mmCIF file of C-alpha atoms and ligand atoms in Angstrom:
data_model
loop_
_atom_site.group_PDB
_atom_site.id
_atom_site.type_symbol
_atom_site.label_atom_id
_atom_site.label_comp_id
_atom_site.label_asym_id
_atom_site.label_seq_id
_atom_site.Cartn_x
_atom_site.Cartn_y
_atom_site.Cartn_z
ATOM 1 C CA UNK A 1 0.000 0.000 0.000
ATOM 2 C CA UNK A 2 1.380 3.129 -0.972
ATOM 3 C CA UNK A 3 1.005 6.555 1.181
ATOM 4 C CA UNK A 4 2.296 10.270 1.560
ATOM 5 C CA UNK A 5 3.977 10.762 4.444
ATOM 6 C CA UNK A 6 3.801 14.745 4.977
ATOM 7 C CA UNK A 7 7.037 15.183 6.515
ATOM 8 C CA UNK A 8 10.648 17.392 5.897
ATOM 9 C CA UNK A 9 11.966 15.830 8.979
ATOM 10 C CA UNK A 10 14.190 12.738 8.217
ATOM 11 C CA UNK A 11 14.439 11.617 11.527
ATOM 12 C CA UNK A 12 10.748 11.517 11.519
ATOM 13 C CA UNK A 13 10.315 9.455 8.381
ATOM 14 C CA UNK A 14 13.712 6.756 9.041
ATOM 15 C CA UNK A 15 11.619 6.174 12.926
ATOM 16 C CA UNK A 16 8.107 5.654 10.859
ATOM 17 C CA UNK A 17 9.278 3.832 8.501
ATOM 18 C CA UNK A 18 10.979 1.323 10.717
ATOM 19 C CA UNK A 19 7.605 0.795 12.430
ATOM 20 C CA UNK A 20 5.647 0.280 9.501
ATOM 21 C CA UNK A 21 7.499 -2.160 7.687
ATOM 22 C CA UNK A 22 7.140 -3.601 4.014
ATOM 23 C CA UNK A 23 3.594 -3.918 3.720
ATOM 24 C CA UNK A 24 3.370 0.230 3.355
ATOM 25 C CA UNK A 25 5.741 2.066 0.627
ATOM 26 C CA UNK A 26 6.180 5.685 2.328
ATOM 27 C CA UNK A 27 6.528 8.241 -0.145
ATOM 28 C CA UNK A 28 8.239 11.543 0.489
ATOM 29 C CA UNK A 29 6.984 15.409 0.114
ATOM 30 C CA UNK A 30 10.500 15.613 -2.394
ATOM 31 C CA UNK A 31 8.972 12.066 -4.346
ATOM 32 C CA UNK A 32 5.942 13.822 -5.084
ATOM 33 C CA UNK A 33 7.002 17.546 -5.919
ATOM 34 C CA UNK A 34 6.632 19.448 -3.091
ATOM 35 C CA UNK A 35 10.030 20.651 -2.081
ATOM 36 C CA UNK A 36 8.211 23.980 0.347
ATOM 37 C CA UNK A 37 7.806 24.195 3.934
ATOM 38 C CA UNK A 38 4.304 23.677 5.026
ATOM 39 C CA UNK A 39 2.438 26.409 6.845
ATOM 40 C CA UNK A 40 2.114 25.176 10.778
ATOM 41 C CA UNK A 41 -0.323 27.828 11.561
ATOM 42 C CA UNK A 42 -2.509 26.321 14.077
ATOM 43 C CA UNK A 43 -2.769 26.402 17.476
ATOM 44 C CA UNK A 44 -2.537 22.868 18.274
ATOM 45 C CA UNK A 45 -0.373 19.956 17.517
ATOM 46 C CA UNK A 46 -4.422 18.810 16.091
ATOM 47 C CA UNK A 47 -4.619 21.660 14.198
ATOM 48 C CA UNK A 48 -1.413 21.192 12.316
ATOM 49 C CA UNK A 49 -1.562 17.542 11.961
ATOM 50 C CA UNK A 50 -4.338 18.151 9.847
ATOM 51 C CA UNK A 51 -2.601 21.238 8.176
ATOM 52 C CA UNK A 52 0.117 19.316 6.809
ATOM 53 C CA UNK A 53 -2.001 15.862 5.434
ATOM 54 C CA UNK A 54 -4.590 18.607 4.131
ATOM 55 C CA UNK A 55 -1.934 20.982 2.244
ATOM 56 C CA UNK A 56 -0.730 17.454 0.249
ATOM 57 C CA UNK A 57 -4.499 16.096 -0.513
ATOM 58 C CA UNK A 58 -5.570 19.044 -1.743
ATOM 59 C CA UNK A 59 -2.381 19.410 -4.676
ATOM 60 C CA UNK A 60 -2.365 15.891 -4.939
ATOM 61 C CA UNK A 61 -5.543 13.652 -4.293
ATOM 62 C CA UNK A 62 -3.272 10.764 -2.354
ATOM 63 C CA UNK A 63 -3.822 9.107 0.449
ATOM 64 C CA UNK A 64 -1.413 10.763 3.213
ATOM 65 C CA UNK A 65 -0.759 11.616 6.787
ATOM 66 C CA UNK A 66 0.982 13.925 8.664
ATOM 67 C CA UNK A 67 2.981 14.164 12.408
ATOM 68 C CA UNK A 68 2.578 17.139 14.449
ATOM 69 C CA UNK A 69 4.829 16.245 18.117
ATOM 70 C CA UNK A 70 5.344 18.313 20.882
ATOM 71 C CA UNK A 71 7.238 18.462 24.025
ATOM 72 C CA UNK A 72 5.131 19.037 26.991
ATOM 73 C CA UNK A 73 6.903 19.812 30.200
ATOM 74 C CA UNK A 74 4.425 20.339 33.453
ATOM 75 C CA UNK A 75 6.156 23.259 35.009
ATOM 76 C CA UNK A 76 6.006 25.242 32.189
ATOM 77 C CA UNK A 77 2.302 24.907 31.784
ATOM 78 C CA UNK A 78 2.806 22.558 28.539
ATOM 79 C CA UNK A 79 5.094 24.947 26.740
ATOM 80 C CA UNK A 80 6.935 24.401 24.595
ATOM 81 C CA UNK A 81 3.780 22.361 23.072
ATOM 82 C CA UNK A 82 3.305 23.300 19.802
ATOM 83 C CA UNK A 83 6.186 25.579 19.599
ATOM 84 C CA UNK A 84 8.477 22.833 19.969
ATOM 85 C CA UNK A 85 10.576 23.363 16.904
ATOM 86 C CA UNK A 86 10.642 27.414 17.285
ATOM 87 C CA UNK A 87 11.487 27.126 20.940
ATOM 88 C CA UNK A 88 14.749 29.036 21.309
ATOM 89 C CA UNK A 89 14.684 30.892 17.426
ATOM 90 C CA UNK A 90 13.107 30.492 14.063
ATOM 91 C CA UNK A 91 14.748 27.818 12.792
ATOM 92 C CA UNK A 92 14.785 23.955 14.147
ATOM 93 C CA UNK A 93 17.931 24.776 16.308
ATOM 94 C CA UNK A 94 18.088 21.656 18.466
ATOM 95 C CA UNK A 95 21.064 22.795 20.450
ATOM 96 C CA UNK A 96 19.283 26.274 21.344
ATOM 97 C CA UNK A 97 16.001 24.451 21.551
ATOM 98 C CA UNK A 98 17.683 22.243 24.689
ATOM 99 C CA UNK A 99 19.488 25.273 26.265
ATOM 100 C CA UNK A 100 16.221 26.823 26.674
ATOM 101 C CA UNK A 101 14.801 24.082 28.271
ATOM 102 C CA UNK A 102 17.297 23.525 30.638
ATOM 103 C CA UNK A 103 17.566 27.391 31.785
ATOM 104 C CA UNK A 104 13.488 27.378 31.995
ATOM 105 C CA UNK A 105 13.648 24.559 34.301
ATOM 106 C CA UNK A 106 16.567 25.801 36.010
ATOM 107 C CA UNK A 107 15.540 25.596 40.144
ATOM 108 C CA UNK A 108 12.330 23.487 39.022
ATOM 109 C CA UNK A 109 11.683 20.698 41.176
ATOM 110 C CA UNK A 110 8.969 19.080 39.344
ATOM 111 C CA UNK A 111 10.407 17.977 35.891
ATOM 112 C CA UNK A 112 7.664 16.025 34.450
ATOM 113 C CA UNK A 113 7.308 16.190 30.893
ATOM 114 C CA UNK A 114 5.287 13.651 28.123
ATOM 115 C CA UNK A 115 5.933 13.780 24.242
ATOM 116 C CA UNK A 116 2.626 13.668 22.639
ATOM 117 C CA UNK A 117 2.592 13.034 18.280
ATOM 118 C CA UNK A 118 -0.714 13.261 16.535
ATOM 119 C CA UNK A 119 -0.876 11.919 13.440
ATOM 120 C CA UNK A 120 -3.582 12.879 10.524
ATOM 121 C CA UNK A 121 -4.493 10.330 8.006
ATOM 122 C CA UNK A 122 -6.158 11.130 4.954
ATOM 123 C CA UNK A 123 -7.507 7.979 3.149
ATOM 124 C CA UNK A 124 -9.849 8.026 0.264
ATOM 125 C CA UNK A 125 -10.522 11.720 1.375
ATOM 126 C CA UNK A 126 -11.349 11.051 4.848
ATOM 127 C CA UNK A 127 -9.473 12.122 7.551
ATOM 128 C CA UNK A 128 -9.079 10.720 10.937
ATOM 129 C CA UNK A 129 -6.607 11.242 13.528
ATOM 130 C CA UNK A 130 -4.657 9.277 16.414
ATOM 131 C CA UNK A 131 -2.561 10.171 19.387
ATOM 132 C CA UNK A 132 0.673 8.539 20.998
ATOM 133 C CA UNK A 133 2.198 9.724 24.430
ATOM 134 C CA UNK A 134 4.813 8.683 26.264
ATOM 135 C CA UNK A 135 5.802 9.954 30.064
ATOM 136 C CA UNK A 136 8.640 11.043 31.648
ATOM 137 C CA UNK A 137 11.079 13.585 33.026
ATOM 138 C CA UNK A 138 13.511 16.306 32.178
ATOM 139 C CA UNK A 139 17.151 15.568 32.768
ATOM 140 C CA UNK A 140 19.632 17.993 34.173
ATOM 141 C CA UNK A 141 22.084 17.678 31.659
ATOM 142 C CA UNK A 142 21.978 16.280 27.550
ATOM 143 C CA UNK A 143 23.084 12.827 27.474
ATOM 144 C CA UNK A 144 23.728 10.653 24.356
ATOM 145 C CA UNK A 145 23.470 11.552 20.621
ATOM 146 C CA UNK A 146 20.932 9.297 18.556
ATOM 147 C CA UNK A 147 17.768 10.788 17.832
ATOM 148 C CA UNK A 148 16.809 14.199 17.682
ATOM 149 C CA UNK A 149 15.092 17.333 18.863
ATOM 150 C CA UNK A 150 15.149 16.972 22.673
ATOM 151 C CA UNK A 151 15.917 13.344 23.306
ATOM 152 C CA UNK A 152 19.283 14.045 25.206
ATOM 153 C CA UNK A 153 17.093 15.402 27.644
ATOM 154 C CA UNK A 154 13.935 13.249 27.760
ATOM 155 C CA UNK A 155 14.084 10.301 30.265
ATOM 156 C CA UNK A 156 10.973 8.021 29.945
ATOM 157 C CA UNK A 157 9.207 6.616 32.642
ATOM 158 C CA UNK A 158 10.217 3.195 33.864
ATOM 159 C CA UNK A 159 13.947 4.026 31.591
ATOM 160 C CA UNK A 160 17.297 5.188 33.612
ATOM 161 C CA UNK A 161 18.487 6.708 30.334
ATOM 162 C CA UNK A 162 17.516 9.365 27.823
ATOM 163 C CA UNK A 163 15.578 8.213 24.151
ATOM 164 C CA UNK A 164 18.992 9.982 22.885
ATOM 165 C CA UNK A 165 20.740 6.847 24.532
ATOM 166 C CA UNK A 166 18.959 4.179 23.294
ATOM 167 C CA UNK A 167 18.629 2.533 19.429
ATOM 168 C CA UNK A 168 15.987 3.051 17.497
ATOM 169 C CA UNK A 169 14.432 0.165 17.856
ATOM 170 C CA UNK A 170 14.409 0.805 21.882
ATOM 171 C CA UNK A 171 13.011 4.205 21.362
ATOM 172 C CA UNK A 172 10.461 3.390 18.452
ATOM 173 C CA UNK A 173 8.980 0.380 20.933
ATOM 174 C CA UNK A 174 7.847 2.967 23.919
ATOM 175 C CA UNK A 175 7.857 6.467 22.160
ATOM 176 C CA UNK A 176 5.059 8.857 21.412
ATOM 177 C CA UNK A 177 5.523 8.423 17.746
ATOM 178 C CA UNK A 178 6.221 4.303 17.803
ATOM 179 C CA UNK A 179 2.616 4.967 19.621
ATOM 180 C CA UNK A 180 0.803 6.743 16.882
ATOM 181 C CA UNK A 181 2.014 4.904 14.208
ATOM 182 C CA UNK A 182 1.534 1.645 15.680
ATOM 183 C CA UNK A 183 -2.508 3.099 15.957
ATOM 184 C CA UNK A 184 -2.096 3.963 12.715
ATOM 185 C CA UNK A 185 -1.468 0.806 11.512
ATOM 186 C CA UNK A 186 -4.702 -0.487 13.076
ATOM 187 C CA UNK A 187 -6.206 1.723 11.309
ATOM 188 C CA UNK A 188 -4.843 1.101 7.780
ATOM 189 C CA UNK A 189 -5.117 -2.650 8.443
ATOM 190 C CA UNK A 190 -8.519 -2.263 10.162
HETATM 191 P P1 ITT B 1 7.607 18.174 9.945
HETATM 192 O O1 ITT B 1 6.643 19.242 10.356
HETATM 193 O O2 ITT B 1 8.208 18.413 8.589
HETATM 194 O O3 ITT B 1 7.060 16.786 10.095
HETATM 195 P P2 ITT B 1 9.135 19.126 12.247
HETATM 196 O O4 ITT B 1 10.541 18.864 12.707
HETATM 197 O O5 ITT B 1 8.727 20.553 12.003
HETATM 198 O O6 ITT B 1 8.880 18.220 10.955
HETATM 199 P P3 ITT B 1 7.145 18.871 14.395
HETATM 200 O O7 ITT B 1 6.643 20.241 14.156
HETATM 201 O O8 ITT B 1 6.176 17.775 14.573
HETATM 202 O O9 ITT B 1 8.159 18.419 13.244
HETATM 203 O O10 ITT B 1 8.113 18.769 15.661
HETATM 204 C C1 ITT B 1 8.408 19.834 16.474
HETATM 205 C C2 ITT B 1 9.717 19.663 17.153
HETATM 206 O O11 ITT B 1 9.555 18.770 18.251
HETATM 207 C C3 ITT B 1 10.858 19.087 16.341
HETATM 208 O O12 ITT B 1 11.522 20.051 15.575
HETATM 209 C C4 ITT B 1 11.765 18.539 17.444
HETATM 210 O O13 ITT B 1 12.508 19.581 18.024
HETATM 211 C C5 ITT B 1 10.736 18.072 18.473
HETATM 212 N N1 ITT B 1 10.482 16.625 18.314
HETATM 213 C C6 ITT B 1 9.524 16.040 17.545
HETATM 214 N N2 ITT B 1 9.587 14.709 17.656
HETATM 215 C C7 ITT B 1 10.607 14.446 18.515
HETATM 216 C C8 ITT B 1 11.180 13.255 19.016
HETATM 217 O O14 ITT B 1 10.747 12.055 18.663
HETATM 218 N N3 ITT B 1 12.216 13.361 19.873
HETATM 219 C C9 ITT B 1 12.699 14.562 20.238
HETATM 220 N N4 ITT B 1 12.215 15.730 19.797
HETATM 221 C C10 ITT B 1 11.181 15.674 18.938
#
């Protein structure tokens, strides 16, 4: 089965695509022509889920889906949310992104934090969306360097290292977005 997924983030598609196997061909915004950064405009990691699978249905009439993910940390009242990738500047500065963090948390005793991913699927024109979350905590410091974003700092619950420590398998089987795609898949299969 063969489906868009609405992505420019590489790390993104190399974790999906290791979850969904061979029975799905993923095909990539550059495979299909569209080379420009989507507009994230909404206000919610819902909203822009929905952006992103909507901006490629509309120009191209395939079945898609998109991942909107955000970083939710507790004593910042869920911030950065769905500013994630603009945390620190414009750009997707990971390095500034997990500066930021660490200096907003600086003094913070409660360091709870979840990654949440919604994903939009657009099938036959229909659209329909699921959620993955994972829990855990803020470290004090960056540890390890697979991954992306802010795994160095994100220790899962029931895990005494960070996702940015672990393989990709280990990270795909408990993360937010291993989550989501494996309710995707119930839903493509379904
Ligand atoms: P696309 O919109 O092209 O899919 P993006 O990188 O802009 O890619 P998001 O808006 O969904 O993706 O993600 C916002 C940011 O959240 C992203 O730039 C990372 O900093 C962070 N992020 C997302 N998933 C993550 C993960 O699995 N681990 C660590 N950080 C992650």
């Amino acid at each position: 089965m063969k489906i868009v997924f609405a992505t420019n983030n590489a790390h993104k598609l190399s974790e999906v695509r290791a979850v969904l196997g061979d029975s799905f061909e993923l095909v990539t915004l550059r495979q299909i022509g569209i080379t420009e950064d989507i507009p994230e405009t909404g206000a919610t990691l819902d909203e822009n889920a929905s952006l992103k699978a909507r901006y490629v249905y509309e120009r191209t009439g395939l079945d898609c889906f998109a991942d909107d993910t955000g970083l939710e940390v507790e004593a910042l009242n869920g911030a950065p949310g769905v500013h994630s990738a603009r945390y620190a500047t414009d750009g997707h500065d990971f390095a500034a992104n997990n500066r930021k963090l660490l200096h907003e948390l600086e003094g913070k005793e409660n360091r709870r934090a979840r990654f949440r991913t919604v994903i939009s699927l657009i099938r036959g024109g229909v659209e329909q969306q699921v959620e993955g979350i994972v829990n855990g905590t803020i470290a004090t410091e960056e540890s390890g360097c697979e991954g992306f974003g802010y795994d160095p700092l994100f220790i899962p619950d029931g895990k005494a290292v960070t996702f940015a420590e672990m393989t990709a398998e280990e990270k795909n089987a408990i993360s937010h977005r291993g989550r989501a795609v494996a309710e995707l898949v119930k839903v493509l299969k379904g």
